[in-house]
Coordinates of C-alpha atoms in Angstrom, one line a residue:
M29 CA -44.0 -0.5 -35.6
T30 CA -44.1 -4.3 -36.3
L31 CA -42.3 -6.0 -39.1
E32 CA -45.7 -6.7 -40.7
E33 CA -46.5 -3.0 -40.8
G34 CA -43.2 -1.9 -42.3
T35 CA -39.4 -1.8 -41.8
V36 CA -38.1 -1.6 -38.3
N37 CA -35.2 0.8 -38.1
T38 CA -34.1 0.4 -34.5
L39 CA -34.6 -2.1 -31.7
H40 CA -33.9 -0.4 -28.4
I41 CA -32.7 -2.8 -25.7
D42 CA -31.7 -2.7 -22.0
I43 CA -31.0 -5.7 -19.8
E44 CA -30.4 -6.4 -16.1
T45 CA -28.2 -9.3 -15.2
Y46 CA -26.7 -11.3 -12.3
S47 CA -23.2 -12.7 -11.9
S48 CA -21.1 -13.8 -8.9
V49 CA -18.1 -12.1 -10.5
G50 CA -17.7 -8.4 -9.6
I51 CA -17.8 -6.4 -12.8
R52 CA -15.6 -3.6 -11.6
K53 CA -12.7 -5.8 -10.8
G54 CA -13.4 -8.7 -13.1
G55 CA -14.6 -6.7 -16.1
L56 CA -17.5 -7.4 -18.4
Y57 CA -16.1 -10.4 -20.1
R58 CA -15.2 -12.5 -17.0
Y59 CA -18.5 -11.3 -15.5
A60 CA -20.6 -12.6 -18.4
Q61 CA -18.5 -15.8 -18.6
A62 CA -19.3 -16.8 -15.0
P63 CA -21.1 -20.2 -14.7
D64 CA -24.0 -18.5 -12.8
F65 CA -24.3 -15.5 -15.2
Q66 CA -28.0 -14.8 -15.9
V67 CA -30.1 -12.3 -17.8
L68 CA -32.8 -11.3 -15.3
L69 CA -34.8 -8.6 -17.2
L70 CA -34.9 -7.5 -20.9
A71 CA -36.7 -4.3 -21.8
W72 CA -37.2 -3.4 -25.5
A73 CA -39.0 -1.2 -27.9
L74 CA -39.3 -1.0 -31.7
D75 CA -38.6 2.5 -33.0
N76 CA -41.1 4.8 -31.2
G77 CA -43.4 2.0 -30.1
P78 CA -44.3 0.9 -26.5
V79 CA -41.7 -0.5 -24.1
H80 CA -42.1 -4.2 -23.4
L81 CA -40.5 -6.0 -20.4
V82 CA -39.6 -9.7 -20.3
E83 CA -38.6 -11.5 -17.0
V84 CA -36.1 -13.8 -18.7
G85 CA -34.7 -14.9 -15.4
Q86 CA -38.1 -16.2 -14.4
G87 CA -38.5 -18.3 -17.5
E88 CA -40.6 -15.8 -19.5
L89 CA -40.1 -16.2 -23.2
L90 CA -39.3 -13.5 -25.7
C91 CA -42.1 -12.9 -28.2
R92 CA -41.8 -13.4 -31.9
E93 CA -42.0 -9.7 -32.6
F94 CA -38.8 -9.2 -30.6
G95 CA -37.1 -12.2 -32.2
D96 CA -37.9 -11.1 -35.7
A97 CA -36.4 -7.7 -35.1
F98 CA -33.5 -9.1 -33.2
M99 CA -32.6 -11.4 -36.1
D100 CA -33.3 -8.9 -38.8
P101 CA -29.8 -7.8 -40.1
S102 CA -31.3 -4.5 -41.4
A103 CA -32.6 -3.5 -37.9
T104 CA -30.2 -1.5 -35.7
K105 CA -29.9 -2.8 -32.2
S106 CA -29.3 0.2 -29.9
A107 CA -28.3 0.3 -26.2
H108 CA -26.4 2.6 -23.9
N109 CA -23.0 1.1 -23.4
A110 CA -23.9 -1.4 -26.0
A111 CA -20.8 -3.5 -25.4
F112 CA -22.6 -4.8 -22.3
E113 CA -25.8 -5.8 -24.0
W114 CA -24.0 -7.2 -27.1
Y115 CA -21.7 -9.4 -25.1
C116 CA -24.2 -10.5 -22.4
L117 CA -26.8 -11.4 -25.0
S118 CA -24.1 -13.2 -27.1
Q119 CA -23.4 -15.3 -23.9
H120 CA -27.2 -15.7 -23.3
F121 CA -28.0 -16.9 -26.8
K122 CA -24.7 -18.8 -27.0
R123 CA -23.8 -17.2 -30.4
A124 CA -21.6 -14.3 -31.5
L125 CA -24.0 -11.5 -32.4
P126 CA -23.0 -9.4 -35.4
I127 CA -21.5 -6.3 -34.0
E128 CA -22.1 -4.4 -37.3
Q129 CA -25.9 -4.3 -36.4
W130 CA -25.3 -2.5 -33.1
H131 CA -25.3 1.2 -32.1
C132 CA -24.1 2.6 -28.8
T133 CA -25.7 5.8 -27.5
M134 CA -22.9 6.1 -24.9
V135 CA -20.3 6.3 -27.7
H136 CA -22.6 8.7 -29.5
A137 CA -22.9 10.9 -26.4
L138 CA -19.1 10.8 -25.9
Y139 CA -18.5 11.7 -29.5
C140 CA -20.7 14.7 -29.1
G141 CA -18.9 15.8 -25.9
Y142 CA -21.4 14.6 -23.3
P143 CA -20.6 12.4 -20.3
A144 CA -20.8 8.6 -20.4
G145 CA -23.4 7.6 -17.9
L146 CA -27.0 7.4 -19.1
A147 CA -28.4 9.5 -16.2
A148 CA -25.7 12.1 -16.7
V149 CA -26.4 12.4 -20.4
G150 CA -30.1 12.7 -19.7
E151 CA -29.5 15.5 -17.2
A152 CA -27.1 17.3 -19.6
L153 CA -29.7 17.1 -22.4
G154 CA -32.4 18.3 -20.0
L155 CA -34.5 15.1 -20.1
P156 CA -37.0 14.6 -17.3
Q157 CA -35.1 13.0 -14.4
D158 CA -36.4 11.4 -11.2
K159 CA -33.3 11.5 -9.0
K160 CA -35.0 9.4 -6.3
K161 CA -35.6 6.6 -8.8
M162 CA -32.0 7.0 -10.1
W163 CA -30.8 6.4 -6.6
Q164 CA -33.2 3.5 -6.2
G165 CA -31.9 2.0 -9.4
S166 CA -28.4 1.7 -7.9
S167 CA -29.8 0.2 -4.7
L168 CA -31.9 -2.3 -6.7
I169 CA -28.9 -3.4 -8.7
R170 CA -27.0 -4.1 -5.5
T171 CA -30.0 -6.1 -4.3
F172 CA -30.7 -8.3 -7.3
C173 CA -27.6 -8.3 -9.4
V174 CA -24.8 -9.1 -7.0
P175 CA -24.3 -11.8 -4.4
Q176 CA -25.5 -11.0 -0.9
K177 CA -23.6 -11.5 2.4
P178 CA -25.6 -14.1 4.4
T179 CA -27.0 -12.6 7.6
K180 CA -29.5 -13.5 10.2
A181 CA -31.8 -10.8 8.8
N182 CA -31.9 -12.2 5.3
G183 CA -32.2 -15.8 6.4
G184 CA -28.6 -16.7 5.5
R185 CA -29.2 -16.4 1.7
T186 CA -26.4 -15.4 -0.7
R187 CA -28.7 -14.1 -3.4
T188 CA -31.9 -12.1 -3.4
L189 CA -34.5 -13.4 -5.8
P190 CA -37.8 -11.7 -6.9
H191 CA -40.0 -13.6 -4.4
H192 CA -37.7 -12.5 -1.5
E193 CA -38.4 -8.8 -2.2
P194 CA -41.6 -8.6 -4.4
E195 CA -42.1 -4.8 -4.0
K196 CA -38.5 -4.0 -4.8
W197 CA -38.6 -6.3 -7.8
N198 CA -41.6 -4.4 -9.2
L199 CA -39.6 -1.2 -8.8
F200 CA -36.7 -2.9 -10.6
R201 CA -38.9 -3.8 -13.5
G202 CA -39.9 -0.1 -13.9
Y203 CA -36.2 0.9 -13.6
C204 CA -35.2 -1.4 -16.5
S205 CA -38.1 -0.2 -18.7
Q206 CA -37.3 3.5 -18.0
D207 CA -33.7 3.0 -19.2
V208 CA -35.1 2.1 -22.7
V209 CA -37.2 5.3 -22.7
T210 CA -34.2 7.4 -21.7
E211 CA -31.8 5.7 -24.1
R212 CA -34.3 6.3 -27.0
E213 CA -34.6 10.0 -26.1
V214 CA -30.9 10.4 -26.0
S215 CA -30.6 8.8 -29.4
R216 CA -33.4 11.1 -30.7
H217 CA -31.7 14.2 -29.3
L218 CA -28.3 13.4 -30.8
A219 CA -29.6 12.2 -34.2
P220 CA -28.7 15.5 -35.9
W221 CA -25.0 14.9 -35.1
P222 CA -24.5 11.2 -36.1
V223 CA -21.3 9.3 -35.3
P224 CA -19.3 9.3 -38.6
E225 CA -19.1 6.0 -40.4
R226 CA -15.3 5.8 -39.9
E227 CA -15.8 6.2 -36.1
Q228 CA -18.5 3.6 -36.1
R229 CA -16.2 1.1 -37.8
L230 CA -13.5 1.9 -35.4
W231 CA -15.8 1.2 -32.5
Q232 CA -16.7 -2.1 -34.1
L233 CA -13.0 -3.0 -34.3
D234 CA -12.6 -2.0 -30.7
M235 CA -15.4 -4.3 -29.7
R236 CA -13.8 -7.2 -31.5
M237 CA -10.4 -6.4 -30.0
N238 CA -11.7 -6.2 -26.5
A239 CA -13.6 -9.4 -26.8
Y240 CA -10.6 -11.2 -28.3
G241 CA -8.4 -10.1 -25.3
V242 CA -4.8 -10.7 -24.6
R243 CA -3.1 -13.8 -23.2
V244 CA -1.5 -13.6 -19.8
D245 CA 1.3 -15.7 -18.2
K246 CA -0.6 -17.1 -15.3
E247 CA 2.4 -18.7 -13.7
L248 CA 4.2 -15.3 -13.7
V249 CA 1.2 -13.5 -12.3
A250 CA 0.8 -16.1 -9.5
G251 CA 4.5 -16.0 -8.7
A252 CA 4.6 -12.2 -8.7
L253 CA 1.6 -12.0 -6.3
Y254 CA 3.4 -14.5 -3.9
C255 CA 6.7 -12.7 -4.1
G256 CA 5.1 -9.3 -3.7
A257 CA 2.9 -10.3 -0.7
T258 CA 5.9 -12.0 1.1
T259 CA 8.2 -9.1 0.5
T260 CA 5.6 -6.5 1.6
A261 CA 5.0 -8.4 4.8
A262 CA 8.7 -8.6 5.5
L263 CA 9.2 -4.9 4.8
M264 CA 6.2 -3.9 7.0
Q265 CA 7.6 -6.0 9.8
E266 CA 11.0 -4.4 9.5
A267 CA 9.5 -0.9 9.3
V268 CA 7.5 -1.4 12.5
A269 CA 10.7 -2.7 14.3
L270 CA 12.7 0.4 13.1
S271 CA 10.1 3.1 13.8
G272 CA 7.6 1.7 16.3
I273 CA 4.7 3.2 14.3
D274 CA 1.6 1.1 13.9
N275 CA 1.2 1.4 10.2
P276 CA 4.3 2.3 8.1
K277 CA 2.1 2.7 5.0
S278 CA 0.2 5.6 6.7
V279 CA 1.5 8.9 5.3
S280 CA 0.6 10.9 8.4
Q281 CA 2.2 8.4 10.8
L282 CA 5.4 8.1 8.8
K283 CA 5.7 11.8 8.1
A284 CA 5.3 12.6 11.8
W285 CA 8.1 10.1 12.6
L286 CA 10.4 11.3 10.0
E287 CA 9.9 15.0 11.1
E288 CA 10.7 14.0 14.7
E289 CA 13.8 12.0 13.6
T290 CA 15.2 14.6 11.2
G291 CA 14.0 17.8 12.7
E292 CA 12.8 18.9 9.3
E293 CA 9.4 19.9 8.0
I294 CA 8.3 17.5 5.3
D295 CA 5.5 18.6 2.9
D296 CA 4.7 15.2 1.5
L297 CA 6.0 11.7 0.9
S298 CA 5.6 11.6 -2.8
K299 CA 8.0 9.7 -5.0
G300 CA 10.1 12.8 -5.8
T301 CA 10.3 13.9 -2.2
V302 CA 11.5 10.5 -0.9
S303 CA 14.1 10.3 -3.7
G304 CA 15.4 13.7 -2.8
M305 CA 15.6 12.9 0.9
L306 CA 17.5 9.6 0.1
A307 CA 20.0 11.6 -2.0
R308 CA 20.8 13.8 1.0
G309 CA 21.6 10.9 3.2
Y310 CA 20.5 10.4 6.9
E311 CA 21.4 8.1 9.7
H312 CA 20.6 4.4 9.3
N313 CA 17.1 4.2 10.7
V314 CA 15.8 7.2 8.7
Q315 CA 17.6 6.2 5.5
R316 CA 16.3 2.6 5.7
M317 CA 12.7 3.8 6.4
L318 CA 12.9 6.0 3.3
E319 CA 14.1 3.0 1.3
I320 CA 11.3 0.9 2.6
R321 CA 8.8 3.7 1.8
Q322 CA 10.2 3.7 -1.8
E323 CA 9.9 -0.1 -2.1
L324 CA 6.4 -0.2 -0.7
G325 CA 5.5 2.7 -3.1
K326 CA 5.7 0.4 -6.1
T327 CA 1.9 0.5 -6.5
S328 CA 2.2 -0.8 -10.1
V329 CA 2.8 -4.3 -8.6
T330 CA -1.0 -4.2 -7.9
K331 CA -1.5 -4.7 -11.7
Y332 CA -0.8 -8.4 -11.2
A333 CA -3.8 -8.6 -8.9
A334 CA -5.9 -6.7 -11.5
M335 CA -4.8 -9.3 -14.1
Q336 CA -5.7 -12.2 -11.9
S337 CA -9.2 -10.6 -11.1
A338 CA -9.9 -10.1 -14.9
L339 CA -8.5 -13.5 -16.1
C340 CA -10.9 -15.6 -18.0
D341 CA -10.9 -19.4 -18.1
D342 CA -8.9 -19.5 -21.4
G343 CA -6.0 -17.5 -19.8
R344 CA -6.9 -14.2 -21.5
V345 CA -7.9 -10.8 -20.1
R346 CA -10.5 -8.8 -21.9
G347 CA -11.9 -5.3 -21.9
L348 CA -8.6 -3.5 -21.3
L349 CA -9.4 -0.4 -23.3
Q350 CA -12.5 1.9 -23.5
F351 CA -13.3 3.5 -26.8
Y352 CA -13.7 7.3 -26.5
G353 CA -12.8 7.0 -22.8
A354 CA -11.3 10.5 -23.1
N355 CA -14.4 12.0 -24.8
R356 CA -12.9 15.4 -25.6
T357 CA -10.2 13.9 -27.7
G358 CA -11.6 10.5 -28.6
R359 CA -8.6 8.7 -27.3
W360 CA -8.9 5.3 -25.7
A361 CA -8.8 5.0 -21.9
G362 CA -7.2 2.1 -20.0
R363 CA -9.4 -0.1 -17.9
L364 CA -8.8 -2.9 -15.4
V365 CA -5.0 -3.3 -15.7
Q366 CA -4.4 0.2 -17.2
V367 CA -2.1 -1.0 -20.1
Q368 CA -1.5 2.6 -21.2
N369 CA 0.7 3.2 -18.2
L370 CA 3.0 0.2 -17.8
P371 CA 6.4 0.6 -16.0
R372 CA 9.5 0.5 -18.2
N373 CA 11.9 -2.4 -17.9
Y374 CA 15.7 -2.0 -18.1
L375 CA 17.0 -5.2 -16.7
S376 CA 19.4 -6.9 -19.1
T377 CA 18.4 -10.4 -17.7
L378 CA 14.6 -10.1 -18.0
G379 CA 14.3 -13.8 -19.0
H380 CA 16.1 -15.0 -15.9
A381 CA 14.1 -12.7 -13.6
R382 CA 10.9 -14.0 -15.1
E383 CA 11.9 -17.6 -14.4
Q384 CA 12.7 -16.9 -10.8
V385 CA 9.4 -15.2 -10.3
R386 CA 7.4 -17.9 -12.0
A387 CA 9.1 -20.5 -9.7
G388 CA 8.5 -18.3 -6.6
K389 CA 12.2 -18.2 -5.8
L390 CA 12.2 -15.2 -3.7
D391 CA 15.7 -15.6 -2.2
N392 CA 17.2 -15.9 -5.7
L393 CA 15.4 -12.7 -6.7
R394 CA 16.8 -10.8 -3.7
M395 CA 20.3 -12.1 -4.3
C396 CA 20.3 -11.3 -8.0
Y397 CA 18.3 -8.1 -8.1
G398 CA 18.1 -6.7 -4.6
N399 CA 14.9 -4.6 -4.8
V400 CA 12.2 -7.2 -5.3
P401 CA 9.2 -4.7 -5.8
D402 CA 11.2 -2.9 -8.5
T403 CA 12.0 -6.1 -10.3
L404 CA 8.3 -7.2 -10.2
S405 CA 7.3 -3.8 -11.5
Q406 CA 9.7 -4.2 -14.5
L407 CA 8.2 -7.6 -15.3
I408 CA 4.6 -6.4 -15.6
R409 CA 4.9 -5.8 -19.4
T410 CA 6.2 -9.4 -19.8
A411 CA 3.1 -10.8 -18.1
F412 CA 1.3 -10.2 -21.4
I413 CA 2.3 -12.9 -23.8
P414 CA 1.4 -13.6 -27.5
A415 CA -0.4 -16.7 -28.5
E416 CA 1.8 -19.6 -29.7
G417 CA 3.5 -18.8 -33.0
H418 CA 2.7 -15.1 -32.7
T419 CA 4.7 -12.0 -31.8
F420 CA 3.7 -8.7 -30.1
V421 CA 4.6 -5.5 -32.0
V422 CA 4.7 -2.6 -29.6
A423 CA 4.7 1.0 -30.7
D424 CA 3.9 4.4 -29.2
F425 CA 3.4 7.9 -30.7
S426 CA 6.2 10.3 -30.3
S427 CA 5.3 13.7 -28.7
I428 CA 1.7 13.1 -29.9
E429 CA 0.1 16.0 -27.9
A430 CA 2.7 18.5 -29.1
R431 CA 2.4 17.3 -32.7
V432 CA -1.4 17.5 -32.7
I433 CA -1.7 20.9 -31.2
A434 CA 1.0 22.2 -33.7
W435 CA -1.0 20.8 -36.6
L436 CA -4.4 22.0 -35.4
A437 CA -3.1 25.6 -34.8
R438 CA -0.8 25.6 -37.8
E439 CA 2.2 26.7 -35.6
Q440 CA 4.6 26.5 -38.5
W441 CA 7.9 26.6 -36.7
R442 CA 6.9 23.6 -34.6
L443 CA 5.8 21.7 -37.7
D444 CA 9.2 22.4 -39.1
V445 CA 10.8 21.0 -36.0
F446 CA 8.8 17.8 -36.3
A447 CA 9.6 17.5 -40.0
T448 CA 13.3 17.7 -39.3
H449 CA 15.2 16.9 -36.0
G450 CA 12.1 16.6 -33.8
K451 CA 13.8 18.0 -30.7
I452 CA 10.8 20.0 -29.5
Y453 CA 12.0 20.5 -25.9
E454 CA 15.2 22.1 -27.0
A455 CA 13.5 24.1 -29.8
S456 CA 10.8 25.3 -27.4
A457 CA 13.5 26.4 -24.9
S458 CA 15.3 28.2 -27.7
A459 CA 12.2 30.0 -28.8
M460 CA 11.2 30.9 -25.2
F461 CA 14.6 32.2 -24.1
G462 CA 16.2 33.4 -27.4
V463 CA 19.1 31.0 -27.1
P464 CA 20.5 29.2 -30.2
I465 CA 19.3 25.6 -30.2
E466 CA 22.9 24.4 -30.7
K467 CA 23.7 25.7 -27.2
I468 CA 21.0 23.7 -25.5
K469 CA 22.9 20.4 -25.1
K470 CA 24.7 18.5 -22.4
G471 CA 27.8 20.1 -21.2
E472 CA 26.6 23.6 -22.0
P473 CA 25.3 26.1 -19.3
E474 CA 22.2 26.6 -21.3
Y475 CA 21.3 22.9 -21.1
E476 CA 19.2 23.6 -17.9
L477 CA 16.8 25.6 -20.1
R478 CA 15.8 22.3 -21.7
Q479 CA 14.0 21.3 -18.5
K480 CA 12.0 24.5 -18.7
G481 CA 11.1 23.9 -22.3
K482 CA 10.1 20.3 -21.5
I483 CA 7.8 21.2 -18.6
A484 CA 6.3 23.9 -20.6
E485 CA 5.6 21.5 -23.5
L486 CA 4.0 18.9 -21.2
A487 CA 1.8 21.4 -19.3
L488 CA 0.8 24.4 -21.4
G489 CA -0.3 23.1 -24.8
Y490 CA -4.0 22.7 -24.0
G491 CA -4.8 25.8 -22.0
G492 CA -2.7 25.0 -18.9
S493 CA -1.1 27.7 -16.8
T494 CA 1.0 27.8 -13.5
G495 CA -1.3 25.2 -11.9
A496 CA -0.6 22.8 -14.8
L497 CA 3.2 23.4 -14.4
T498 CA 2.9 22.6 -10.7
A499 CA 0.9 19.4 -11.4
M500 CA 3.5 18.3 -13.9
G501 CA 6.2 18.6 -11.2
A502 CA 7.8 21.9 -12.0
L503 CA 8.5 22.7 -8.3
K504 CA 10.1 19.3 -7.8
M505 CA 12.4 20.0 -10.8
G506 CA 13.9 22.8 -8.8
L507 CA 11.8 25.7 -10.3
T508 CA 10.3 28.2 -8.0
E509 CA 6.7 29.5 -7.9
E510 CA 8.0 32.9 -8.9
E511 CA 9.5 31.6 -12.1
L512 CA 6.3 29.9 -13.3
P513 CA 4.3 32.9 -14.6
D514 CA 7.3 33.9 -16.7
I515 CA 7.6 30.4 -18.2
V516 CA 3.9 30.5 -19.1
Q517 CA 4.2 33.9 -20.8
R518 CA 7.3 33.0 -22.7
W519 CA 5.8 29.7 -24.0
R520 CA 2.6 31.5 -25.1
G521 CA 4.7 34.3 -26.7
A522 CA 6.7 31.7 -28.6
N523 CA 3.5 30.0 -29.8
P524 CA 1.0 32.7 -30.8
S525 CA -1.0 30.5 -33.1
I526 CA -1.7 28.0 -30.4

């Protein structure tokens, strides 16, 4: 339907783009801000009309019909993962497009409990799927949308252009057009269950939030990467000298060496296992190797590298959260740096530690704080800094999962706990084992029941059983496998409404 024939309700859009910045590590916003970013193809359709394709990267101009609908504030612009089309086209047209006019079929699908990917949604809905073409699509994106490694076979080029692979380019055109067809069908199938207006507004807020981003202390990040790399190299060198193994980071190699040195059978080298072995105490070589393993295990230090990869020219990182990333609950999911799981800091001299890292003073760090990886890990939160004249206000929900399930199931005794003292671990243990809650406190023999109440609360609220208890670390807490079924039954017995 054209504008002359009547009102256009929806303009369906899909684009294919090129950028030298990897979108997985750099994120959408740095990807689209790259100097060589380019829209290659734009496929579109008005309502149920035919799909049109424009080779924007080849200089082909968009027609007036598209332009009128695109500029019409009453026309909804719809795309799958609309954040991509919205931001990329904002960069292409060099103007901030009104997010209020956009609709995301991916968010719609997630809201309805479907997976995120367009092909996966289509399959779940029973739409016609050509799996060969889906595989071809991924291959074609790698061919035309990302830089190429120069080889003798490709003539030493760093990018594949349409005239280099005309047959593949023609397939790519069809792939882009088909995405509009699929996206439109997804939208039609889900129309009876629309995204509520409040969720739509929240998505719009999320888009603005992610596009605004958060400022990063670039000097701290650079200093942390330098200190981390230098320390890791020194630890690896020391570990090789102590043990003689080729790769001290290899779990299989280190486990075999430790078993030979200690004469013990070691199940794994998880954080809890290593901490437990260190507490028992071994001869110097073994003890030091365990300490090195613990220091090298500070994987959260890699968040600094993630910040650097996603850092835009204005010193901000963007796209850190995904709306409805956990589609069954609607909760946000962390992306790129994973800000939903940042290490705690407990150093009393954080400011001093920051300055030493910013200046790359590794010797000072070692002298003042000893464990450099642990210090760098504690400073990760401080790498995010507010704009001048602003302050961060940081908050977290308290026992959110336990509160929500109590409210949903109307488990009254739990609601009473949250309305008063809030000690759900102690209260749960009290209900499970028939012990007065006053007895479950430090210094009392019954205090050990609190751990059972805690692990049960963390693992069992949403359908978990003995496997969930194990995954949450029940066995590493000292519980035995034989105890777990009893804990499950006691927790369920204490929470009949849930």
